[in-house]
CSV table of C-alpha atoms in Angstrom, one decimal:
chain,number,residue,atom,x,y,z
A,1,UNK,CA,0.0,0.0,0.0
A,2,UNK,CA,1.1,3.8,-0.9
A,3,UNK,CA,-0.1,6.8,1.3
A,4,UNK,CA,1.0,10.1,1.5
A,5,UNK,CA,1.3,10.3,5.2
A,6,UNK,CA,1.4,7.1,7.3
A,7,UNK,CA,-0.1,7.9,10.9
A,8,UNK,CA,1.0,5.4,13.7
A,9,UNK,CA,-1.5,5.2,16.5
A,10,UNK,CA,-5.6,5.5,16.2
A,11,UNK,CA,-6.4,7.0,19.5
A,12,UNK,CA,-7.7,11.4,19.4
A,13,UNK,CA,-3.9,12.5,18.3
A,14,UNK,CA,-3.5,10.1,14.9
A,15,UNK,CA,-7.5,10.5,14.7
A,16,UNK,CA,-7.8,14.4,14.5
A,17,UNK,CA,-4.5,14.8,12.6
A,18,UNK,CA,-6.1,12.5,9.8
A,19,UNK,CA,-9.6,14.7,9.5
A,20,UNK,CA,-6.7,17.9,9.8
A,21,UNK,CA,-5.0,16.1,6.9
A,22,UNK,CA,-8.2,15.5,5.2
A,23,UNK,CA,-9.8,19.2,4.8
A,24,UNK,CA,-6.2,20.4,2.9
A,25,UNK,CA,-6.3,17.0,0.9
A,26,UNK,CA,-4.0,15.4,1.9
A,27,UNK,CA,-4.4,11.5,2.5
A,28,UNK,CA,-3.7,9.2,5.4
A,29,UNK,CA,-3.6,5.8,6.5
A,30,UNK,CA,-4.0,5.5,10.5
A,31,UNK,CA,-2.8,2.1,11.8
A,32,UNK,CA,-3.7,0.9,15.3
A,33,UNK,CA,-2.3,-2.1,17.5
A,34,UNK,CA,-5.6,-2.4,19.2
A,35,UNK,CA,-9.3,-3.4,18.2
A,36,UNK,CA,-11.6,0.3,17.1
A,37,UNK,CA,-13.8,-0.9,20.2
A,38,UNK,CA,-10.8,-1.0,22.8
A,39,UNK,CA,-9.8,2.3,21.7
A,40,UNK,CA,-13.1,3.8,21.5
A,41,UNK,CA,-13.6,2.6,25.1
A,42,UNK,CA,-10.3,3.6,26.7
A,43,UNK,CA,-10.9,5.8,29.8
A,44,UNK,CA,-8.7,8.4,30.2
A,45,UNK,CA,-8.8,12.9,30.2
A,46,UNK,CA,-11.4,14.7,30.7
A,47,UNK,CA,-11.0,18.0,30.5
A,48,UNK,CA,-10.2,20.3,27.4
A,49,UNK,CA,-8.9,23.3,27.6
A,50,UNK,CA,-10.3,26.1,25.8
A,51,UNK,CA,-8.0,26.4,22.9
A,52,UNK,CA,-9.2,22.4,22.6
A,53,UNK,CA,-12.4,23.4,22.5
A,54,UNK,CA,-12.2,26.2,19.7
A,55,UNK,CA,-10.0,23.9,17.4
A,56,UNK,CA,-12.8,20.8,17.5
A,57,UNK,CA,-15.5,23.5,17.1
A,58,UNK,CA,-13.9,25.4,14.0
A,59,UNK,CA,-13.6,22.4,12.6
A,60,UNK,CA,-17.0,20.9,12.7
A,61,UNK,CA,-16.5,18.4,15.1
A,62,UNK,CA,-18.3,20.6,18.1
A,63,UNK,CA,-22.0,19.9,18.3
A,64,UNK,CA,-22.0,17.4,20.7
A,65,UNK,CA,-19.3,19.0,22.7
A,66,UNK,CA,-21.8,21.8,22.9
A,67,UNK,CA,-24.8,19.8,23.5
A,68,UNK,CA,-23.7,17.6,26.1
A,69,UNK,CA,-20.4,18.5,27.2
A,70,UNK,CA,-20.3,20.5,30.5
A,71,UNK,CA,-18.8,24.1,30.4
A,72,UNK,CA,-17.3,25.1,33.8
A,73,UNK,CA,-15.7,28.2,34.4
A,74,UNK,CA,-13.0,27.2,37.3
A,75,UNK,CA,-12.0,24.7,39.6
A,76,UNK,CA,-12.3,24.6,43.4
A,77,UNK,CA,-8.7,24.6,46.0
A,78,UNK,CA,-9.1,23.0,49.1
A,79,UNK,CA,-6.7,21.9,52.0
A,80,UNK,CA,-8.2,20.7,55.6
A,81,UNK,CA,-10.8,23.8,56.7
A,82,UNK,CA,-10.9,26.2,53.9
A,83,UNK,CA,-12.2,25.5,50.4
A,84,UNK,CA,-11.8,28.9,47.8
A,85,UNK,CA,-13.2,28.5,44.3
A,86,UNK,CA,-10.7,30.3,41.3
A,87,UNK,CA,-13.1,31.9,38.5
A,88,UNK,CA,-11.2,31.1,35.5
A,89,UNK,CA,-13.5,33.4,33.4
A,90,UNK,CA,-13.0,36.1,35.5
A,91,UNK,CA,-9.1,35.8,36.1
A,92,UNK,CA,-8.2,34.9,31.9
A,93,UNK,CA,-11.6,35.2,30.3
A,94,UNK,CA,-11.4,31.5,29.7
A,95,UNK,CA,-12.9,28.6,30.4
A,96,UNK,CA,-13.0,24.7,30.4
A,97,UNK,CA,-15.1,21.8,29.8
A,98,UNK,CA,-15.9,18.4,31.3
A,99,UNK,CA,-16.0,16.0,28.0
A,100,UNK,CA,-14.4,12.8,28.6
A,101,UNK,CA,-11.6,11.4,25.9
A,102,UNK,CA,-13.8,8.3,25.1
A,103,UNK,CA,-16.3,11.1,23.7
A,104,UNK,CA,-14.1,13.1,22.1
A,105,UNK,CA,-12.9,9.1,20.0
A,106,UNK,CA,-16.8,8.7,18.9
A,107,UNK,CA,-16.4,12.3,17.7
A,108,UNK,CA,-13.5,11.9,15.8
A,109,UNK,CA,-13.9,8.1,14.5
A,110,UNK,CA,-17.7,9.2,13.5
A,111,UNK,CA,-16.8,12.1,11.0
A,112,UNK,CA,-13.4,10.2,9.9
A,113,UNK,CA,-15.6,6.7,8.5
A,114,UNK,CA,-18.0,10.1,7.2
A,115,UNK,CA,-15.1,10.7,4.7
A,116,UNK,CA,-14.2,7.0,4.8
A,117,UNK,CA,-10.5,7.1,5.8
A,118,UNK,CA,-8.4,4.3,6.1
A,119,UNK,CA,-8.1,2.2,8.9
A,120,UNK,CA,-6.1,-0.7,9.7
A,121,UNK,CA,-6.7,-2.1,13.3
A,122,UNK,CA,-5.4,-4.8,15.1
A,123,UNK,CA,-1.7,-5.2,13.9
A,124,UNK,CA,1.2,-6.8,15.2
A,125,UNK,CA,5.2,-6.3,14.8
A,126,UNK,CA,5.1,-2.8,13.6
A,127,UNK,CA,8.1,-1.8,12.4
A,128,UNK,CA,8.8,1.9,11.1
A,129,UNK,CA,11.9,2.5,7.5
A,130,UNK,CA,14.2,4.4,5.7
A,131,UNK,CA,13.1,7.4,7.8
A,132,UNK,CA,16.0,9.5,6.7
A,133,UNK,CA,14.9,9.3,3.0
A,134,UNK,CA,11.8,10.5,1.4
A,135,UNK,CA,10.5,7.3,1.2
A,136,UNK,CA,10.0,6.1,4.0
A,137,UNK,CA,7.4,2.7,5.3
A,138,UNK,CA,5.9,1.1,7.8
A,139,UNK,CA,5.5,-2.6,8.2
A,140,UNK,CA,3.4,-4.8,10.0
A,141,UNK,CA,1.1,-7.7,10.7
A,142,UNK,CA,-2.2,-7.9,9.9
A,143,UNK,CA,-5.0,-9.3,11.7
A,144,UNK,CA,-5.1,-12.4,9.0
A,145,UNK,CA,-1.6,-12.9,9.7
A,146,UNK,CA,-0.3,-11.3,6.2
A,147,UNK,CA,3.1,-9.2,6.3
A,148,UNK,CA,2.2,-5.8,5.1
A,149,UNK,CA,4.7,-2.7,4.0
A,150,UNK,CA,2.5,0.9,3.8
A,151,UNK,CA,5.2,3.3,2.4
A,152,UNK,CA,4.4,6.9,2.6
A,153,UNK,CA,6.1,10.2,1.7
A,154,UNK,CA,6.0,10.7,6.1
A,155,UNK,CA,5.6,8.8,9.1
A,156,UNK,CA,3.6,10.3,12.0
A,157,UNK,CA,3.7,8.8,15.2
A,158,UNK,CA,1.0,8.9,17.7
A,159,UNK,CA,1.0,5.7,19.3
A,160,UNK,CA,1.7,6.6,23.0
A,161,UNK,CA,5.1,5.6,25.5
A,162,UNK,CA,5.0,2.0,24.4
A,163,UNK,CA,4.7,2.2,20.3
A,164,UNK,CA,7.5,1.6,18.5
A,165,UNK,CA,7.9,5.7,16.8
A,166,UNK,CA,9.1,7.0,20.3
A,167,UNK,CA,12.5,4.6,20.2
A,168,UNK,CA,12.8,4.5,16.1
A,169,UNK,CA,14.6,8.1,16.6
A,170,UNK,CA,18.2,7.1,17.2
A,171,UNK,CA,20.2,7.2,20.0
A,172,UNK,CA,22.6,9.5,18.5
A,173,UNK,CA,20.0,12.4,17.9
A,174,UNK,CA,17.7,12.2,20.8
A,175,UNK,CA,17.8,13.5,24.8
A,176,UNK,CA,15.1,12.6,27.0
A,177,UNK,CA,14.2,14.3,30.3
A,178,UNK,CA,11.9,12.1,32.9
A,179,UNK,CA,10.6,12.1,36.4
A,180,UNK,CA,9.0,9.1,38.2
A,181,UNK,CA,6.8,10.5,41.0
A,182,UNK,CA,6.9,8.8,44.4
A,183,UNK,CA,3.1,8.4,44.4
A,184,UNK,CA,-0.1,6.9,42.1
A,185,UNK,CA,-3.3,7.5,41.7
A,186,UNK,CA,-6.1,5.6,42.5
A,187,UNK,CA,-8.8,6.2,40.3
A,188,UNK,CA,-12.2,5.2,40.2
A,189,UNK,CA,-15.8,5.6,38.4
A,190,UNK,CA,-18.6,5.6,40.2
A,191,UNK,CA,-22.4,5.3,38.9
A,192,UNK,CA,-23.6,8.7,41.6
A,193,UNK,CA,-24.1,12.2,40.8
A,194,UNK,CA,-21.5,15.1,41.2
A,195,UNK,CA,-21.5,16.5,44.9
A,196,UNK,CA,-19.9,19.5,43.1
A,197,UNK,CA,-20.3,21.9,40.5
A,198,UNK,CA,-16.9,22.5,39.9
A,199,UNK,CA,-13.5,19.8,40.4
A,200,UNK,CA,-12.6,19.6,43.9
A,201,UNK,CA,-8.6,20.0,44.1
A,202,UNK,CA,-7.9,19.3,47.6
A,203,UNK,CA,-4.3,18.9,49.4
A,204,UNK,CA,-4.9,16.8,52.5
A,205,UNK,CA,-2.0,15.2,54.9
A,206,UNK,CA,-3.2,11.7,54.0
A,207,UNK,CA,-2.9,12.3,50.5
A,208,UNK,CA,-4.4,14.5,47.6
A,209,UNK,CA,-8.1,14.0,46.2
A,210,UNK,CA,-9.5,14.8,43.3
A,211,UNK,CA,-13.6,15.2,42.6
A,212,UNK,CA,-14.5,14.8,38.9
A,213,UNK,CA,-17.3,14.2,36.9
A,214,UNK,CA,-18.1,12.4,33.7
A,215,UNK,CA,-21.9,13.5,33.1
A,216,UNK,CA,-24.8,14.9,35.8
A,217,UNK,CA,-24.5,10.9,36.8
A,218,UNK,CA,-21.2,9.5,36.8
A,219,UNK,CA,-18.7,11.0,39.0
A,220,UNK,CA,-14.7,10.6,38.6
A,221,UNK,CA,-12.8,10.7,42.0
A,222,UNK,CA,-8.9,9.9,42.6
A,223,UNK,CA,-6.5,9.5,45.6
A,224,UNK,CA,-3.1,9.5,46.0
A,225,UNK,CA,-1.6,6.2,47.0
A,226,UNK,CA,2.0,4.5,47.2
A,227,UNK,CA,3.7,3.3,44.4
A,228,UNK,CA,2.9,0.0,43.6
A,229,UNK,CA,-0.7,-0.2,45.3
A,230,UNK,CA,-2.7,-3.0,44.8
A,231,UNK,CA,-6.0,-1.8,43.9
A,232,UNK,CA,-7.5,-4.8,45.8
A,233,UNK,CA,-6.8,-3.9,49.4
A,234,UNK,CA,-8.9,-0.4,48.6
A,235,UNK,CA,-12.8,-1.7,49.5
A,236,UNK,CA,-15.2,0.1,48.6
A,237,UNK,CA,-16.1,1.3,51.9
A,238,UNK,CA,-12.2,2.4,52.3
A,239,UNK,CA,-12.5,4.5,49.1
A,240,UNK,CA,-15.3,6.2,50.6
A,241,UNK,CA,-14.1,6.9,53.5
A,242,UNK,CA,-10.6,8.4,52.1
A,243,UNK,CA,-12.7,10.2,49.9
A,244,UNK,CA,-15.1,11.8,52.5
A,245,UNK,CA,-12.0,12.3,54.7
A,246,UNK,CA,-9.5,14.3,52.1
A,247,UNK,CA,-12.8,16.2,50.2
A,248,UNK,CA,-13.8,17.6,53.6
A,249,UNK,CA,-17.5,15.9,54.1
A,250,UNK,CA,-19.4,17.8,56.7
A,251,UNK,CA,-17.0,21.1,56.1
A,252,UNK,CA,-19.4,23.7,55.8
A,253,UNK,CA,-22.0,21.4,55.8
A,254,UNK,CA,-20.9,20.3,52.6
A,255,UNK,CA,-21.7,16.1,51.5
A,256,UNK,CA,-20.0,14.0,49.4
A,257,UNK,CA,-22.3,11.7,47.9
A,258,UNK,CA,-21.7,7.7,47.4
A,259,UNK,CA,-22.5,5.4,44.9
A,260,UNK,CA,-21.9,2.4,43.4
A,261,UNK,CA,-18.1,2.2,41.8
A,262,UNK,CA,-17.6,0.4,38.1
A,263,UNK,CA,-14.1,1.5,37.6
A,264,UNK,CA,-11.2,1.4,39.6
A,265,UNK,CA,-7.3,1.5,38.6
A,266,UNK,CA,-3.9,2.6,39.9
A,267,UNK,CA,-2.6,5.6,37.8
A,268,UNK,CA,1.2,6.0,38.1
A,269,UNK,CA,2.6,9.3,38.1
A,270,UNK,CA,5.5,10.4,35.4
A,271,UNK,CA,6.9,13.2,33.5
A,272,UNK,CA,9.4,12.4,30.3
A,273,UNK,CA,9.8,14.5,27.1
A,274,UNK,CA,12.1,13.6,24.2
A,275,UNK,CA,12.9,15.8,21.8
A,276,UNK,CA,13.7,16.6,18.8
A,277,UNK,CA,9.7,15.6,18.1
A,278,UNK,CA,11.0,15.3,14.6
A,279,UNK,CA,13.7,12.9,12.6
A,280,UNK,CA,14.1,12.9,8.8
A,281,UNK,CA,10.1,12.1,7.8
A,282,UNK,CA,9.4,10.5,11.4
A,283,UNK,CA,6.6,13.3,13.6
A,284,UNK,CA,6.1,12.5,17.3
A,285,UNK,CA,3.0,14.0,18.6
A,286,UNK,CA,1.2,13.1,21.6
A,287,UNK,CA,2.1,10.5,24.0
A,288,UNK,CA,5.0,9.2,21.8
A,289,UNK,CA,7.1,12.5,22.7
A,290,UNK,CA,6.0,13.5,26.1
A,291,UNK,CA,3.8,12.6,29.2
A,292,UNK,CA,2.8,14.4,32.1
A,293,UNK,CA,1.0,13.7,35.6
A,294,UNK,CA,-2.6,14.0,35.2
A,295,UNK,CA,-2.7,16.8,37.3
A,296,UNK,CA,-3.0,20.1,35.6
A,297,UNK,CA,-5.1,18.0,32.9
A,298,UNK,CA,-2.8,18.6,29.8
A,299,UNK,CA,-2.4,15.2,28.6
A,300,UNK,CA,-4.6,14.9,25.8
A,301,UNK,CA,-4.5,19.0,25.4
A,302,UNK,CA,-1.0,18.5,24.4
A,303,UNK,CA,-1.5,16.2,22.3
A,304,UNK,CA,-4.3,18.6,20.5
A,305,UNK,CA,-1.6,21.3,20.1
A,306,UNK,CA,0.7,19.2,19.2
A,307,UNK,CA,-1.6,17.8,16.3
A,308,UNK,CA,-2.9,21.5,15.3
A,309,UNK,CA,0.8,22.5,14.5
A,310,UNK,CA,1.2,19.3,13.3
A,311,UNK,CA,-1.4,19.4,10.2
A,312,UNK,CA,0.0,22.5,7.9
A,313,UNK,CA,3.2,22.0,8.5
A,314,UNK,CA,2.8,18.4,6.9
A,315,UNK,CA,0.7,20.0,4.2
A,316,UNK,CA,3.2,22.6,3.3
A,317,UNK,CA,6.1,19.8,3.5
A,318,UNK,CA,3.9,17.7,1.1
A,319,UNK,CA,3.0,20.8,-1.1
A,320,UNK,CA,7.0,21.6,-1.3
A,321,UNK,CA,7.5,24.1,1.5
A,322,UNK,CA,9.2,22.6,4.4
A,323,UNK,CA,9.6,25.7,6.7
A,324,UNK,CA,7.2,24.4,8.9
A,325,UNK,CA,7.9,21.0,9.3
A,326,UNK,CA,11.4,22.3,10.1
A,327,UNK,CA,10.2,24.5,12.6
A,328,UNK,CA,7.8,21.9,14.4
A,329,UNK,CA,9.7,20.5,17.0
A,330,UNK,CA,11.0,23.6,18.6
A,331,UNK,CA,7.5,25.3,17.9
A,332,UNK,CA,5.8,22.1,20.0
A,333,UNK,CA,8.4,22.0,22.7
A,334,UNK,CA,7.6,25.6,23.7
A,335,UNK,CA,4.5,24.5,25.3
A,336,UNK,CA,5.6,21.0,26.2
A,337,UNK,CA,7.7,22.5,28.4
A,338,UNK,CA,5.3,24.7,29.8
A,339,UNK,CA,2.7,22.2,30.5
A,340,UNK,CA,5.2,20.0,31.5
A,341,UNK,CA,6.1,22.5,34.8
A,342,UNK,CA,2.7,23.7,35.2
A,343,UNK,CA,1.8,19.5,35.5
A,344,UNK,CA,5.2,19.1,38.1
A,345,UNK,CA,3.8,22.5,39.8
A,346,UNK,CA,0.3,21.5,40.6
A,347,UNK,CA,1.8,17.9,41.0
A,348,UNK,CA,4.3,19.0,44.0
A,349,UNK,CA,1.8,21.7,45.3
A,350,UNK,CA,-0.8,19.3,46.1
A,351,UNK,CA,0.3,16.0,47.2
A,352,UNK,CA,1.4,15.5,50.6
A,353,UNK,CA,4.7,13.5,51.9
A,354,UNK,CA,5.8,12.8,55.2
A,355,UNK,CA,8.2,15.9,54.9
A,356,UNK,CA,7.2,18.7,57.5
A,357,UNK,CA,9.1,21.5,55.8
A,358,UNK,CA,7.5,20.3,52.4
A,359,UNK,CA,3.8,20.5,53.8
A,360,UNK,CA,4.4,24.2,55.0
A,361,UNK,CA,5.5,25.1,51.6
A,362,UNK,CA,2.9,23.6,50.1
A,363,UNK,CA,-0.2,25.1,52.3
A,364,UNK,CA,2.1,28.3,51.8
A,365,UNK,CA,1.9,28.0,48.1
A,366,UNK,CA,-2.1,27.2,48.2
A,367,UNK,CA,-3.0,30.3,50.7
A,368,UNK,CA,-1.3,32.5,48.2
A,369,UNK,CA,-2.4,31.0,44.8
A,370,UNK,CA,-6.1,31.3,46.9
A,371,UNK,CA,-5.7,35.1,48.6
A,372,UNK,CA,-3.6,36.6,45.5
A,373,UNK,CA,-5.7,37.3,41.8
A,374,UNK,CA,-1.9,37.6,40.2
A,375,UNK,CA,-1.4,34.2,41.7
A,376,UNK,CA,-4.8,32.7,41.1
A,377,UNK,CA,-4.7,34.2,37.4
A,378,UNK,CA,-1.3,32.3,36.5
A,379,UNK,CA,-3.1,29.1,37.4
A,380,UNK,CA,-6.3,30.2,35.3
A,381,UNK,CA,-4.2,31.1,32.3
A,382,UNK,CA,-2.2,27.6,32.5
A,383,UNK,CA,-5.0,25.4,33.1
A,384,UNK,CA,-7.5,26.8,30.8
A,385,UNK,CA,-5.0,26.5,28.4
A,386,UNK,CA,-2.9,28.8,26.0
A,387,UNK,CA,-3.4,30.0,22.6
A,388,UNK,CA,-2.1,27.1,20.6
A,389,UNK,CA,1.0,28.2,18.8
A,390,UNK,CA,2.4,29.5,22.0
């Protein structure tokens, strides 16, 4: 097979970078390890930044974010007796919505069989070639067992930390940075409604918690655990009562609802960027080029921006101008490295260790980001997202 751009890696990244691809006419094969339902079903972000937002919805992919996606305009700080709510609107004039990643996928996979782009799921042994030529390919294994070669004038790769694009940049040409947190996540889904309007943020000494939401019934909760956690010594009745401990039930009269949980897993913590995000006709986008802890909520963001300066420099490259493609690694790693300390900041701000000094710093840092609007306002800014391009 013969594509013009080969996309590694089916998930929102290689998805929306095809249906980018797509409106300047360019065409794309997106290949995928796993099964369209496994993908479609993956649970993961859910929140998109504004600048998330205003790409899907210039594009044409918006009217269900609009319809049922949940618009909130800040995020709630909390540590042991005080909760203070930051107004993102009013601090940056931006906002953010509650629209879970699995949604965004039946957005995305729904307009790209609308134009009937090429898919090839459930391969095996994927290989990527001859990266430093114009020609380069991708071979694989298809679900029948047949060896397969798709060569393409460029490789994208989107398929995550464990895909093969991330290590096919050599040794010689690439630095990576990394940080292994000493703490998890455990996350969980739970069939109740919201207790909150807003996500609950909230440092506590037993460990940082995290109120979510998925839709006006399903609520999304985390807490921070050791390394390693099984998630089967966490009952549900311990969950429950972390949760109600670390959220502050009966603060202010305030009542965390319970419910009946149908999802729980242990979430480690990392930070790693490689760069350059770009060798010979290899792109990195997403995942495959950098991770961050989940929270400051940039994950799948990134991986948007990443994608949206992605798209016309690939068209330009394909159309004979290659000033962008040039440019888009250091253009991308800008903001990587942004979000990548705002992610470490909120990370090291709200989770608790058995450090004395540290937990003074920390309540330091959240009385100041609560009681100053300059403090409050670089939060907003970072967390509602900035202009892509930055």
């Amino acid at each position: 097979m013969r594509t013009q751009v080969a996309i590694v890696g089916a998930g929102p990244a290689g998805v929306l970078l095809s249906h980018l691809l797509a409106a300047d006419g360019i065409e794309s094969v997106v290949l995928e390890t796993r099964s369209e339902e496994y993908v479609a079903s993956r649970i993961r972000a859910g929140i998109l930044e504004q600048s998330t937002v205003d790409l899907l919805t210039d594009i044409g992919l918006g009217d269900r974010l609009a319809r049922e996606g949940d618009q909130h305009h800040g995020i709630y700080l909390q540590w042991p007796g005080e909760r203070h709510h930051l107004d993102f609107v009013d601090l940056v004039g931006r906002s953010v919505w509650v629209y879970g990643q699995t949604e965004v996928q039946k957005d995305l996979v729904a307009a790209a069989h609308a134009r009937s782009q090429a898919f090839v799921y459930e391969i095996s042994d994927t290989a990527l070639h001859d990266l430093e030529t114009d020609r380069p390919s991708v071979t694989y294994t298809d679900a029948n067992g047949a060896s397969q070669r798709l060569e393409a004038d460029v490789v994208v790769g989107c398929d995550g930390s464990f895909g093969p694009s991330r290590g096919a940049v050599p040794e010689r040409v690439r630095r990576t940075w990394g940080r292994t947190y000493p703490y998890s996540w455990l996350g969980i889904l739970a069939d109740v409604a919201p207790s909150t309007d807003e996500l609950i943020y909230a440092w506590h000494p037993d460990g940082f918690a995290l109120h979510s939401m998925r839709s006006s019934s399903v609520s999304r909760f985390y807490l921070q655990v050791p390394n390693d956690t099984d998630v089967a010594t966490w009952s549900d009745d311990r969950i429950w009562d972390g949760l109600a401990t670390r959220l502050g039930h009966g603060q202010d009269g305030w009542e965390l609802a319970t419910g009946t949980i149908t999802d729980r897993s242990v979430l480690p913590m990392r930070s790693f960027v490689q760069q350059p995000m770009r060798h010979g006709r290899l792109f990195l986008a997403g995942d495959a080029a950098h991770l961050v802890p989940p929270t400051g909520a940039k994950g799948l963001n990134l991986a948007v921006a990443d994608v949206a300066l992605l798209a016309p420099a690939l068209t330009a490259l394909l159309k004979g101008d290659a000033a962008l493609a040039d440019a888009y690694s250091d253009a991308a790693l800008r903001r990587v490295w942004r979000c990548t300390h705002f992610s470490w900041w909120m990370t090291t701000m709200l989770h608790s260790n058995d450090d004395p000094f540290d937990r003074e710093l920390q309540l330091s840092q959240l009385r100041w980001v609560a009681s100053s609007r300059a403090g409050a306002a670089g939060l907003a800014e970072n967390y509602a997202g900035l202009p892509i391009g930055f």
